[in-house]
């Protein structure tokens, strides 16, 4: 039989009552993806002629996750059990002869395991093959009842176990291979003979065995692949396993991690050799990092692209930003979407950026907001510099040339341009552009009042007025102003 006789059915219509959630179970996330996406991805390399997804609760959202992988959805409404779900899928299976059936809530399944099960099914000429797992705690799962060493007699749901059967520790993963022409008649004989009044797909295996058809169990080499997510605790456990797999794979690629169990990495993240991750780091989305980067404790990178030798000091948040070679950021920096720090740029503590380009070797060392801003190479942005990019209606750009010096506590009221090589005096509120090589200064002039403080102290000591007596404004002050 060729690969082309194969269809895949993913059962994903259930609500997942035990999660106590308004969201359908298979949309819950673990290991950085919706449960059902993991299942669809594991099936994709099998290159089946059809992938059918049975949807019900939040059908549209569930379909949307699987459609990019070529899955076709069929609606099961209402949900009358896993056997009923299979009947609903029947028409969509067309002329496929063999179906691999999986629940949407068992995300740890790997392609190799599906291949091995399929091979066992084909070579054993079976009507049905169930992927089973031997576990220490089988509670909550259907148990595999064997009739001989190789053949299965039935699958008994937890609620229907006899005292003796409770000891069985081979569980049903709910992942199967069916020869469809054998399945349909057996499924037609199944009745909703259980407390939920549902049609159980598991009962079809018992029917097949009773009709002397071959029903096999293929034992998963890693029992974790059979883990189904029925509860929040299951979700947490599955997430933990995915994260562990991802960390191992990055470590195999030459990435160092301190206290790896505290580091959370999404599946699509990549990192170059000799990159070091400190405890409590999160690397999310499509974050990509070059070689020899150091991400220090508590930093969160989401869809960030880092070159080589980038240092992210502790407790930074970097989202949809690009950090070129040799950039240093943080501690406590927040880089928002559209930030691009060019080679060797430095962004220090308590700096926020958004849609900001910081040129090669430029420095923004502390306490600054750069929004809709462009900073040229080798410029220095003093502490407390703020680009006032928003006027209550629209956003405006600030353009700072190369080799510019912006004094501390400057507000740059956009739109505004600072030419190459210019200086801006500390404390300025800049509303007009500063030409290249000029000094821009825009602030109130300083007035010193001689002996004001000592007079004040004398008055206080005499129990007098709380403030020094005000002199009338006299020409004196004007004269003083002239002296400056
Ligand atoms: C099922 C198996 C059990 C097995 C366990 C493994 C049955 C009766 N029991 O139990 O033997 O050990 O999986 O995890 O099959 N679904 C539908 N339509 C329905 C009902 C369910 O599409 O009408 C989907 C659910 O969305 C879910 C999957 O089928 O993805 C399994 O359903 P679930 O309720 O989780 O079955 P379990 O009780 O875990
Ligand atoms: Ca389940």
Short mmCIF file of C-alpha atoms and ligand atoms in Angstrom, two decimals:
data_model
loop_
_atom_site.label_atom_id
_atom_site.label_comp_id
_atom_site.label_asym_id
_atom_site.label_seq_id
_atom_site.Cartn_x
_atom_site.Cartn_y
_atom_site.Cartn_z
CA UNK A 1 0.00 0.00 0.00
CA UNK A 2 1.29 3.44 -0.82
CA UNK A 3 1.40 6.50 1.40
CA UNK A 4 -1.46 7.82 -0.64
CA UNK A 5 -4.03 5.51 1.00
CA UNK A 6 -3.47 7.37 4.26
CA UNK A 7 -5.67 9.95 5.97
CA UNK A 8 -5.28 11.64 9.32
CA UNK A 9 -8.13 12.46 11.67
CA UNK A 10 -7.58 14.80 14.58
CA UNK A 11 -10.37 14.87 17.15
CA UNK A 12 -10.65 18.40 18.48
CA UNK A 13 -14.32 19.14 19.04
CA UNK A 14 -14.45 18.75 22.81
CA UNK A 15 -14.76 21.60 25.28
CA UNK A 16 -12.41 20.27 27.92
CA UNK A 17 -14.70 20.62 30.91
CA UNK A 18 -11.98 19.58 33.33
CA UNK A 19 -9.89 22.64 32.47
CA UNK A 20 -12.63 24.96 33.76
CA UNK A 21 -12.05 27.41 30.94
CA UNK A 22 -14.04 29.49 28.49
CA UNK A 23 -11.51 28.45 25.85
CA UNK A 24 -11.71 25.13 24.00
CA UNK A 25 -9.15 22.68 25.33
CA UNK A 26 -7.10 22.22 22.16
CA UNK A 27 -6.54 25.99 21.95
CA UNK A 28 -4.79 26.03 25.30
CA UNK A 29 -1.07 26.47 24.92
CA UNK A 30 1.88 24.42 26.07
CA UNK A 31 5.45 24.64 24.84
CA UNK A 32 4.66 27.90 23.07
CA UNK A 33 1.89 26.58 20.80
CA UNK A 34 -1.76 25.61 20.92
CA UNK A 35 -2.12 21.91 21.75
CA UNK A 36 -3.73 21.13 18.41
CA UNK A 37 -0.92 22.85 16.49
CA UNK A 38 1.62 20.45 18.01
CA UNK A 39 -0.51 17.52 16.87
CA UNK A 40 -0.95 18.88 13.34
CA UNK A 41 2.79 19.54 13.07
CA UNK A 42 3.65 16.01 14.20
CA UNK A 43 1.37 14.62 11.46
CA UNK A 44 2.54 16.85 8.62
CA UNK A 45 5.66 14.84 7.66
CA UNK A 46 3.48 11.71 7.16
CA UNK A 47 2.27 13.39 3.97
CA UNK A 48 -1.19 11.90 4.19
CA UNK A 49 -3.54 12.58 1.29
CA UNK A 50 -5.90 14.24 3.74
CA UNK A 51 -5.82 15.73 7.20
CA UNK A 52 -9.30 16.02 8.68
CA UNK A 53 -9.87 18.02 11.82
CA UNK A 54 -13.09 17.40 13.75
CA UNK A 55 -14.12 20.68 15.38
CA UNK A 56 -17.01 21.72 17.61
CA UNK A 57 -16.28 24.08 20.47
CA UNK A 58 -14.80 27.33 19.14
CA UNK A 59 -14.74 25.65 15.76
CA UNK A 60 -13.49 28.70 13.87
CA UNK A 61 -10.53 29.37 16.11
CA UNK A 62 -9.54 25.71 16.18
CA UNK A 63 -9.76 25.46 12.38
CA UNK A 64 -7.69 28.61 12.01
CA UNK A 65 -4.79 26.98 13.86
CA UNK A 66 -4.76 23.88 11.64
CA UNK A 67 -5.68 25.31 8.25
CA UNK A 68 -2.23 26.73 7.48
CA UNK A 69 -1.01 23.12 7.59
CA UNK A 70 -3.55 22.01 5.02
CA UNK A 71 -6.11 20.49 7.38
CA UNK A 72 -9.76 20.37 6.40
CA UNK A 73 -12.31 20.90 9.16
CA UNK A 74 -15.58 19.07 9.70
CA UNK A 75 -18.05 20.19 12.29
CA UNK A 76 -19.27 17.84 15.00
CA UNK A 77 -22.30 19.47 16.62
CA UNK A 78 -23.27 18.31 19.22
CA UNK A 79 -20.35 16.25 20.48
CA UNK A 80 -21.52 12.73 21.17
CA UNK A 81 -18.14 11.13 21.89
CA UNK A 82 -14.94 10.13 20.14
CA UNK A 83 -16.70 7.37 18.15
CA UNK A 84 -19.30 9.83 16.95
CA UNK A 85 -16.52 12.28 16.01
CA UNK A 86 -15.01 9.60 13.79
CA UNK A 87 -18.38 8.99 12.09
CA UNK A 88 -18.67 12.70 11.42
CA UNK A 89 -15.25 12.64 9.74
CA UNK A 90 -16.15 9.70 7.49
CA UNK A 91 -17.28 11.55 4.39
CA UNK A 92 -14.26 13.80 4.36
CA UNK A 93 -11.95 10.77 4.31
CA UNK A 94 -12.94 9.97 0.74
CA UNK A 95 -11.25 6.84 -0.54
CA UNK A 96 -8.47 6.67 2.06
CA UNK A 97 -7.91 3.12 3.28
CA UNK A 98 -5.99 3.70 6.47
CA UNK A 99 -6.48 6.46 9.00
CA UNK A 100 -4.20 7.61 11.77
CA UNK A 101 -6.50 9.05 14.43
CA UNK A 102 -5.25 11.34 17.16
CA UNK A 103 -6.82 13.43 19.91
CA UNK A 104 -6.08 17.14 19.72
CA UNK A 105 -5.01 17.14 23.35
CA UNK A 106 -1.96 14.84 23.20
CA UNK A 107 0.68 17.30 21.95
CA UNK A 108 3.89 15.40 22.80
CA UNK A 109 3.42 12.83 20.06
CA UNK A 110 6.38 12.63 17.65
CA UNK A 111 6.34 11.84 13.95
CA UNK A 112 8.75 8.89 14.36
CA UNK A 113 6.36 7.24 16.77
CA UNK A 114 3.46 7.64 14.37
CA UNK A 115 5.61 6.15 11.61
CA UNK A 116 6.51 3.16 13.78
CA UNK A 117 2.85 2.57 14.72
CA UNK A 118 1.82 2.80 11.08
CA UNK A 119 4.52 0.31 10.07
CA UNK A 120 3.38 -2.12 12.80
CA UNK A 121 -0.20 -1.75 11.63
CA UNK A 122 0.66 -2.43 8.00
CA UNK A 123 3.06 -5.30 8.59
CA UNK A 124 0.65 -6.91 11.08
CA UNK A 125 -2.21 -6.57 8.62
CA UNK A 126 -4.26 -5.22 11.50
CA UNK A 127 -7.78 -3.84 11.54
CA UNK A 128 -6.78 -1.51 14.36
CA UNK A 129 -3.56 -0.62 16.15
CA UNK A 130 -3.56 1.41 19.30
CA UNK A 131 -0.56 3.37 20.52
CA UNK A 132 -0.25 2.40 24.17
CA UNK A 133 2.12 3.39 26.95
CA UNK A 134 3.17 1.72 30.14
CA UNK A 135 3.01 4.21 32.97
CA UNK A 136 3.36 4.23 36.75
CA UNK A 137 0.14 6.17 37.30
CA UNK A 138 -2.53 5.10 34.79
CA UNK A 139 -5.40 6.93 36.50
CA UNK A 140 -7.68 8.89 34.19
CA UNK A 141 -6.82 6.81 31.11
CA UNK A 142 -8.52 3.94 29.33
CA UNK A 143 -6.61 0.68 29.95
CA UNK A 144 -5.50 -1.79 27.31
CA UNK A 145 -6.88 -5.25 27.98
CA UNK A 146 -4.78 -7.86 26.16
CA UNK A 147 -6.05 -11.17 24.95
CA UNK A 148 -2.58 -12.48 24.17
CA UNK A 149 0.91 -11.09 24.26
CA UNK A 150 0.39 -9.40 20.92
CA UNK A 151 -3.36 -8.95 20.56
CA UNK A 152 -5.75 -6.53 22.22
CA UNK A 153 -9.11 -7.66 23.56
CA UNK A 154 -10.59 -4.31 24.50
CA UNK A 155 -10.01 -0.86 25.89
CA UNK A 156 -11.73 -0.23 29.17
CA UNK A 157 -12.48 3.32 30.21
CA UNK A 158 -11.48 4.34 33.72
CA UNK A 159 -15.11 4.60 34.84
CA UNK A 160 -15.82 1.04 33.74
CA UNK A 161 -12.80 -0.70 35.23
CA UNK A 162 -13.30 -3.70 37.48
CA UNK A 163 -11.21 -3.80 40.64
CA UNK A 164 -8.72 -6.15 39.04
CA UNK A 165 -8.43 -4.11 35.82
CA UNK A 166 -7.52 -1.08 37.89
CA UNK A 167 -4.07 -2.65 38.31
CA UNK A 168 -3.42 -2.55 34.54
CA UNK A 169 -0.78 0.03 33.76
CA UNK A 170 -0.83 -0.06 29.96
CA UNK A 171 -2.88 2.93 28.90
CA UNK A 172 -4.64 3.98 25.72
CA UNK A 173 -3.03 7.11 24.23
CA UNK A 174 -6.13 7.66 22.08
CA UNK A 175 -3.82 7.54 19.06
CA UNK A 176 -4.71 4.77 16.61
CA UNK A 177 -4.35 3.36 13.17
CA UNK A 178 -7.49 2.00 11.57
CA UNK A 179 -8.12 0.05 8.41
CA UNK A 180 -11.23 1.98 7.55
CA UNK A 181 -13.25 -0.70 5.79
CA UNK A 182 -12.99 -2.70 9.04
CA UNK A 183 -13.63 0.22 11.35
CA UNK A 184 -16.95 1.45 9.96
CA UNK A 185 -18.99 -1.74 10.55
CA UNK A 186 -17.47 -2.20 14.01
CA UNK A 187 -18.22 1.42 14.92
CA UNK A 188 -21.79 0.94 13.75
CA UNK A 189 -22.19 -1.77 16.41
CA UNK A 190 -21.01 0.51 19.24
CA UNK A 191 -23.72 1.81 21.56
CA UNK A 192 -23.59 4.74 23.97
CA UNK A 193 -23.46 2.34 26.86
CA UNK A 194 -21.84 4.63 29.47
CA UNK A 195 -22.78 7.29 31.95
CA UNK A 196 -22.10 10.14 29.50
CA UNK A 197 -24.29 8.49 26.84
CA UNK A 198 -21.42 8.93 24.36
CA UNK A 199 -20.18 6.76 21.51
CA UNK A 200 -16.67 5.73 22.48
CA UNK A 201 -14.16 5.08 19.72
CA UNK A 202 -12.43 2.79 22.21
CA UNK A 203 -15.41 0.44 22.10
CA UNK A 204 -14.84 -0.09 18.38
CA UNK A 205 -11.56 -1.85 19.20
CA UNK A 206 -13.43 -4.28 21.45
CA UNK A 207 -15.96 -4.87 18.68
CA UNK A 208 -13.17 -5.59 16.19
CA UNK A 209 -11.45 -8.00 18.58
CA UNK A 210 -14.77 -9.75 19.28
CA UNK A 211 -15.20 -10.21 15.52
CA UNK A 212 -11.75 -11.85 15.44
CA UNK A 213 -10.13 -9.00 13.59
CA UNK A 214 -6.51 -8.23 14.42
CA UNK A 215 -6.20 -5.47 16.99
CA UNK A 216 -2.64 -4.61 17.96
CA UNK A 217 -1.08 -2.41 20.59
CA UNK A 218 2.11 -0.57 19.71
CA UNK A 219 3.87 0.51 22.89
CA UNK A 220 5.34 4.02 22.79
CA UNK A 221 9.04 3.97 23.67
CA UNK A 222 8.64 7.25 25.55
CA UNK A 223 5.41 7.07 27.58
CA UNK A 224 5.29 10.87 27.77
CA UNK A 225 4.13 10.92 24.17
CA UNK A 226 0.81 9.52 25.35
CA UNK A 227 0.22 12.35 27.81
CA UNK A 228 -3.20 13.90 27.26
CA UNK A 229 -4.07 17.31 28.66
CA UNK A 230 -7.29 17.14 30.60
CA UNK A 231 -6.39 19.41 33.52
CA UNK A 232 -4.32 22.52 34.20
CA UNK A 233 -1.79 20.27 35.92
CA UNK A 234 -1.50 18.19 32.72
CA UNK A 235 -0.94 21.39 30.73
CA UNK A 236 1.81 22.49 33.10
CA UNK A 237 3.48 19.09 32.90
CA UNK A 238 3.37 19.00 29.11
CA UNK A 239 4.71 22.56 28.92
CA UNK A 240 7.56 21.59 31.22
CA UNK A 241 8.49 18.67 28.96
CA UNK A 242 8.40 20.78 25.78
CA UNK A 243 10.59 23.45 27.37
CA UNK A 244 13.04 20.78 28.49
CA UNK A 245 13.24 19.34 24.96
CA UNK A 246 13.84 22.79 23.48
CA UNK A 247 16.57 23.62 25.99
CA UNK A 248 18.31 20.31 25.32
CA UNK A 249 18.27 20.94 21.62
CA UNK A 250 19.79 24.42 22.02
CA UNK A 251 22.41 23.10 24.43
CA UNK A 252 23.29 20.49 21.81
CA UNK A 253 23.76 23.40 19.40
CA UNK A 254 26.35 24.96 21.74
CA UNK A 255 24.30 27.29 23.92
CA UNK A 256 25.14 27.50 27.65
CA UNK A 257 22.46 27.83 30.28
CA UNK A 258 22.68 28.47 33.99
CA UNK A 259 19.91 26.79 36.00
CA UNK A 260 18.31 25.67 32.72
CA UNK A 261 15.06 24.62 34.39
CA UNK A 262 14.33 28.33 35.02
CA UNK A 263 14.73 29.31 31.34
CA UNK A 264 11.71 29.37 29.04
CA UNK A 265 12.26 29.17 25.29
CA UNK A 266 9.67 29.07 22.51
CA UNK A 267 9.98 26.43 19.80
CA UNK A 268 11.16 28.67 16.94
CA UNK A 269 13.96 30.42 18.84
CA UNK A 270 17.50 29.94 17.54
CA UNK A 271 20.86 30.83 19.10
CA UNK A 272 24.44 30.64 17.94
CA UNK A 273 27.36 28.88 19.55
CA UNK A 274 28.73 30.06 22.88
CA UNK A 275 25.71 32.18 23.64
CA UNK A 276 25.01 32.17 27.39
CA UNK A 277 21.62 32.36 29.06
CA UNK A 278 21.44 33.24 32.73
CA UNK A 279 18.67 32.04 35.07
CA UNK A 280 15.12 33.25 34.56
CA UNK A 281 15.52 34.31 30.92
CA UNK A 282 12.57 34.02 28.50
CA UNK A 283 13.15 33.82 24.74
CA UNK A 284 9.84 34.05 22.92
CA UNK A 285 8.35 34.01 19.45
CA UNK A 286 10.82 34.06 16.59
CA UNK A 287 13.75 35.38 18.57
CA UNK A 288 17.07 34.72 16.83
CA UNK A 289 20.47 35.24 18.38
CA UNK A 290 23.96 35.10 16.95
CA UNK A 291 27.10 33.75 18.54
CA UNK A 292 28.63 34.65 21.92
CA UNK A 293 25.64 36.66 23.12
CA UNK A 294 24.97 36.95 26.85
CA UNK A 295 21.42 37.28 28.08
CA UNK A 296 21.46 38.02 31.76
CA UNK A 297 18.96 37.11 34.39
CA UNK A 298 15.33 38.15 34.18
CA UNK A 299 15.40 39.43 30.60
CA UNK A 300 12.53 38.71 28.22
CA UNK A 301 13.14 38.75 24.45
CA UNK A 302 10.21 38.39 22.09
CA UNK A 303 10.66 38.34 18.30
CA UNK A 304 14.07 39.90 18.80
CA UNK A 305 16.90 39.52 16.30
CA UNK A 306 20.39 39.72 17.78
CA UNK A 307 23.70 39.69 15.95
CA UNK A 308 26.89 38.34 17.48
CA UNK A 309 28.41 39.41 20.82
CA UNK A 310 25.30 41.18 22.05
CA UNK A 311 24.97 41.66 25.82
CA UNK A 312 21.55 42.05 27.38
CA UNK A 313 22.06 43.01 31.01
CA UNK A 314 19.56 41.90 33.69
CA UNK A 315 15.84 42.63 33.54
CA UNK A 316 15.42 43.97 30.03
CA UNK A 317 12.31 43.60 27.86
CA UNK A 318 13.06 43.46 24.12
CA UNK A 319 10.15 43.13 21.70
CA UNK A 320 10.28 43.06 17.88
CA UNK A 321 13.64 44.75 17.88
CA UNK A 322 16.96 44.28 16.12
CA UNK A 323 20.25 44.46 17.98
CA UNK A 324 23.30 44.31 15.75
CA UNK A 325 26.76 43.00 16.58
CA UNK A 326 28.31 44.13 19.85
CA UNK A 327 25.30 46.00 21.16
CA UNK A 328 24.94 46.31 24.95
CA UNK A 329 21.57 47.03 26.57
CA UNK A 330 20.32 47.37 30.10
CA UNK A 331 20.01 46.64 32.89
CA UNK A 332 16.33 47.58 33.03
CA UNK A 333 15.90 48.69 29.43
CA UNK A 334 12.65 48.39 27.52
CA UNK A 335 13.01 48.10 23.76
CA UNK A 336 9.61 48.23 22.06
CA UNK A 337 8.70 47.27 18.50
CA UNK A 338 10.67 48.89 15.70
CA UNK A 339 13.84 49.46 17.68
CA UNK A 340 17.07 48.96 15.77
CA UNK A 341 20.36 49.30 17.59
CA UNK A 342 23.24 49.28 15.14
CA UNK A 343 26.72 47.83 15.67
CA UNK A 344 28.22 48.69 19.03
CA UNK A 345 25.37 50.93 20.18
CA UNK A 346 24.66 51.10 23.91
CA UNK A 347 21.34 51.57 25.61
CA UNK A 348 21.52 51.70 29.38
CA UNK A 349 19.28 51.54 32.40
CA UNK A 350 15.74 52.88 32.44
CA UNK A 351 15.71 53.68 28.76
CA UNK A 352 12.59 53.08 26.68
CA UNK A 353 12.69 53.00 22.89
CA UNK A 354 10.00 52.61 20.24
CA UNK A 355 10.47 52.81 16.47
CA UNK A 356 13.93 54.12 17.20
CA UNK A 357 17.14 53.64 15.27
CA UNK A 358 20.33 54.14 17.23
CA UNK A 359 23.39 54.42 15.02
CA UNK A 360 26.74 52.65 15.21
CA UNK A 361 28.52 53.28 18.48
CA UNK A 362 25.90 55.76 19.70
CA UNK A 363 25.11 55.84 23.42
CA UNK A 364 21.86 56.29 25.27
CA UNK A 365 23.16 55.45 28.71
CA UNK A 366 20.31 56.27 31.09
CA UNK A 367 16.74 57.41 31.80
CA UNK A 368 15.63 58.28 28.30
CA UNK A 369 12.62 57.87 26.04
CA UNK A 370 13.26 57.64 22.31
CA UNK A 371 10.09 57.29 20.22
CA UNK A 372 9.93 57.68 16.42
CA UNK A 373 13.54 58.73 16.61
CA UNK A 374 16.68 58.33 14.57
CA UNK A 375 20.03 58.79 16.26
CA UNK A 376 23.12 58.98 14.07
CA UNK A 377 26.37 57.14 14.72
CA UNK A 378 28.58 58.10 17.67
CA UNK A 379 26.02 60.47 19.15
CA UNK A 380 25.53 60.70 22.90
CA UNK A 381 22.11 61.14 24.43
CA UNK A 382 22.29 62.54 27.97
CA UNK A 383 20.38 61.22 30.95
CA UNK A 384 16.74 62.16 31.07
CA UNK A 385 16.41 63.04 27.39
CA UNK A 386 12.84 62.70 26.17
CA UNK A 387 11.57 62.78 22.62
CA UNK A 388 8.10 64.33 22.82
CA UNK A 389 6.81 62.42 19.81
CA UNK A 390 3.09 62.61 20.53
CA UNK A 391 1.07 65.82 20.48
CA UNK A 392 -2.20 64.25 21.50
CA UNK A 393 -3.24 63.61 17.91
CA UNK A 394 -0.32 62.28 15.87
CA UNK A 395 3.22 60.99 16.17
CA UNK A 396 6.18 63.03 14.95
CA UNK A 397 9.80 62.14 14.22
CA UNK A 398 12.97 63.29 15.87
CA UNK A 399 16.13 63.09 13.79
CA UNK A 400 19.50 63.40 15.45
CA UNK A 401 22.56 63.44 13.22
CA UNK A 402 25.95 61.87 13.76
CA UNK A 403 28.34 62.87 16.52
CA UNK A 404 25.65 64.90 18.29
CA UNK A 405 25.76 65.64 22.00
CA UNK A 406 22.38 65.99 23.72
CA UNK A 407 22.78 67.39 27.25
CA UNK A 408 20.92 65.81 30.14
CA UNK A 409 17.26 66.48 30.80
CA UNK A 410 16.50 67.70 27.31
CA UNK A 411 13.07 67.51 25.78
CA UNK A 412 13.05 67.28 22.00
CA UNK A 413 9.62 68.42 20.90
CA UNK A 414 8.99 66.66 17.61
CA UNK A 415 9.12 67.11 14.72
CA UNK A 416 12.63 68.36 15.17
CA UNK A 417 16.11 67.83 13.67
CA UNK A 418 19.49 68.11 15.29
CA UNK A 419 22.25 68.48 12.71
CA UNK A 420 25.51 66.54 12.61
CA UNK A 421 28.02 67.51 15.27
CA UNK A 422 25.61 69.84 17.10
CA UNK A 423 25.33 70.30 20.86
CA UNK A 424 22.15 70.75 22.82
CA UNK A 425 22.56 72.33 26.23
CA UNK A 426 21.36 70.37 29.24
CA UNK A 427 17.86 71.17 30.39
CA UNK A 428 16.73 72.48 27.00
CA UNK A 429 13.21 72.24 25.63
CA UNK A 430 14.02 72.08 21.92
CA UNK A 431 11.18 73.12 19.64
CA UNK A 432 13.18 74.20 16.61
CA UNK A 433 15.77 72.34 14.62
CA UNK A 434 19.43 72.87 15.52
CA UNK A 435 21.80 73.32 12.55
CA UNK A 436 24.92 71.17 12.19
CA UNK A 437 27.77 72.08 14.55
CA UNK A 438 25.61 74.65 16.39
CA UNK A 439 24.72 74.83 20.08
CA UNK A 440 21.02 74.73 20.78
CA UNK A 441 20.08 76.14 24.17
CA UNK A 442 16.51 76.64 25.25
CA UNK A 443 15.91 77.12 28.93
CA UNK A 444 15.21 79.79 31.59
CA UNK A 445 18.24 81.75 32.72
CA UNK A 446 19.60 81.28 36.20
CA UNK A 447 19.24 83.94 38.89
CA UNK A 448 21.35 83.79 42.05
CA UNK A 449 20.05 85.72 45.08
CA UNK A 450 23.00 86.65 47.27
CA UNK A 451 22.67 85.99 51.02
CA UNK A 452 19.06 84.75 50.59
CA UNK A 453 19.71 81.57 52.53
CA UNK A 454 21.45 83.11 55.52
CA UNK A 455 18.70 85.71 55.83
CA UNK A 456 16.14 82.97 55.74
CA UNK A 457 17.89 81.08 58.53
CA UNK A 458 18.05 84.24 60.70
CA UNK A 459 14.35 84.85 60.27
CA UNK A 460 13.51 81.29 61.16
CA UNK A 461 15.69 81.45 64.27
CA UNK A 462 13.90 84.65 65.36
CA UNK A 463 10.62 82.72 65.11
CA UNK A 464 9.62 85.08 62.39
CA UNK A 465 7.93 84.70 59.08
CA UNK A 466 8.17 81.44 57.26
CA UNK A 467 9.53 82.98 54.09
CA UNK A 468 12.16 85.67 53.56
CA UNK A 469 10.76 89.10 52.88
CA UNK A 470 10.29 89.74 49.21
CA UNK A 471 12.06 92.76 47.87
CA UNK A 472 10.28 94.79 45.32
CA UNK A 473 11.47 94.22 41.81
CA UNK A 474 14.03 96.91 41.22
CA UNK A 475 16.26 97.95 38.33
CA UNK A 476 18.92 96.02 40.22
CA UNK A 477 17.61 92.72 38.88
CA UNK A 478 17.57 94.06 35.35
CA UNK A 479 21.13 95.25 35.71
CA UNK A 480 22.12 91.85 36.91
CA UNK A 481 20.50 90.28 33.93
CA UNK A 482 22.58 92.48 31.66
CA UNK A 483 25.77 91.38 33.31
CA UNK A 484 25.28 87.87 32.12
C1 LIG B 1 -9.77 9.38 25.76
C2 LIG B 1 -10.00 7.88 25.62
C3 LIG B 1 -9.19 7.14 26.69
C4 LIG B 1 -7.72 7.52 26.56
C5 LIG B 1 -7.53 9.04 26.61
C6 LIG B 1 -6.11 9.38 26.29
C7 LIG B 1 -12.29 7.63 24.78
C8 LIG B 1 -13.68 7.26 25.11
N1 LIG B 1 -11.41 7.60 25.78
O1 LIG B 1 -10.29 9.77 27.01
O2 LIG B 1 -9.32 5.75 26.54
O3 LIG B 1 -6.96 6.90 27.58
O4 LIG B 1 -8.38 9.68 25.65
O5 LIG B 1 -5.88 10.74 26.42
O6 LIG B 1 -12.01 7.91 23.63
N2 LIG B 1 -13.54 14.75 21.15
C9 LIG B 1 -14.29 15.09 20.02
N3 LIG B 1 -15.62 14.87 20.01
C10 LIG B 1 -16.27 14.30 21.07
C11 LIG B 1 -15.51 13.95 22.21
C12 LIG B 1 -14.15 14.18 22.21
O7 LIG B 1 -13.74 15.61 19.05
O8 LIG B 1 -17.47 14.14 20.97
C13 LIG B 1 -12.10 15.01 21.15
C14 LIG B 1 -11.67 15.94 22.26
O9 LIG B 1 -11.67 17.28 21.81
C15 LIG B 1 -10.26 15.45 22.58
C16 LIG B 1 -10.28 13.98 22.18
O10 LIG B 1 -11.44 13.80 21.39
O11 LIG B 1 -9.29 16.12 21.83
C17 LIG B 1 -10.34 13.07 23.38
O12 LIG B 1 -11.45 13.40 24.19
P1 LIG B 1 -11.34 13.48 25.76
O13 LIG B 1 -12.64 13.91 26.30
O14 LIG B 1 -10.14 14.24 26.15
O15 LIG B 1 -11.12 11.93 26.09
P2 LIG B 1 -10.51 11.31 27.42
O16 LIG B 1 -11.52 11.33 28.49
O17 LIG B 1 -9.20 11.94 27.72
CA1 LIG B 2 -8.03 13.58 26.88
#
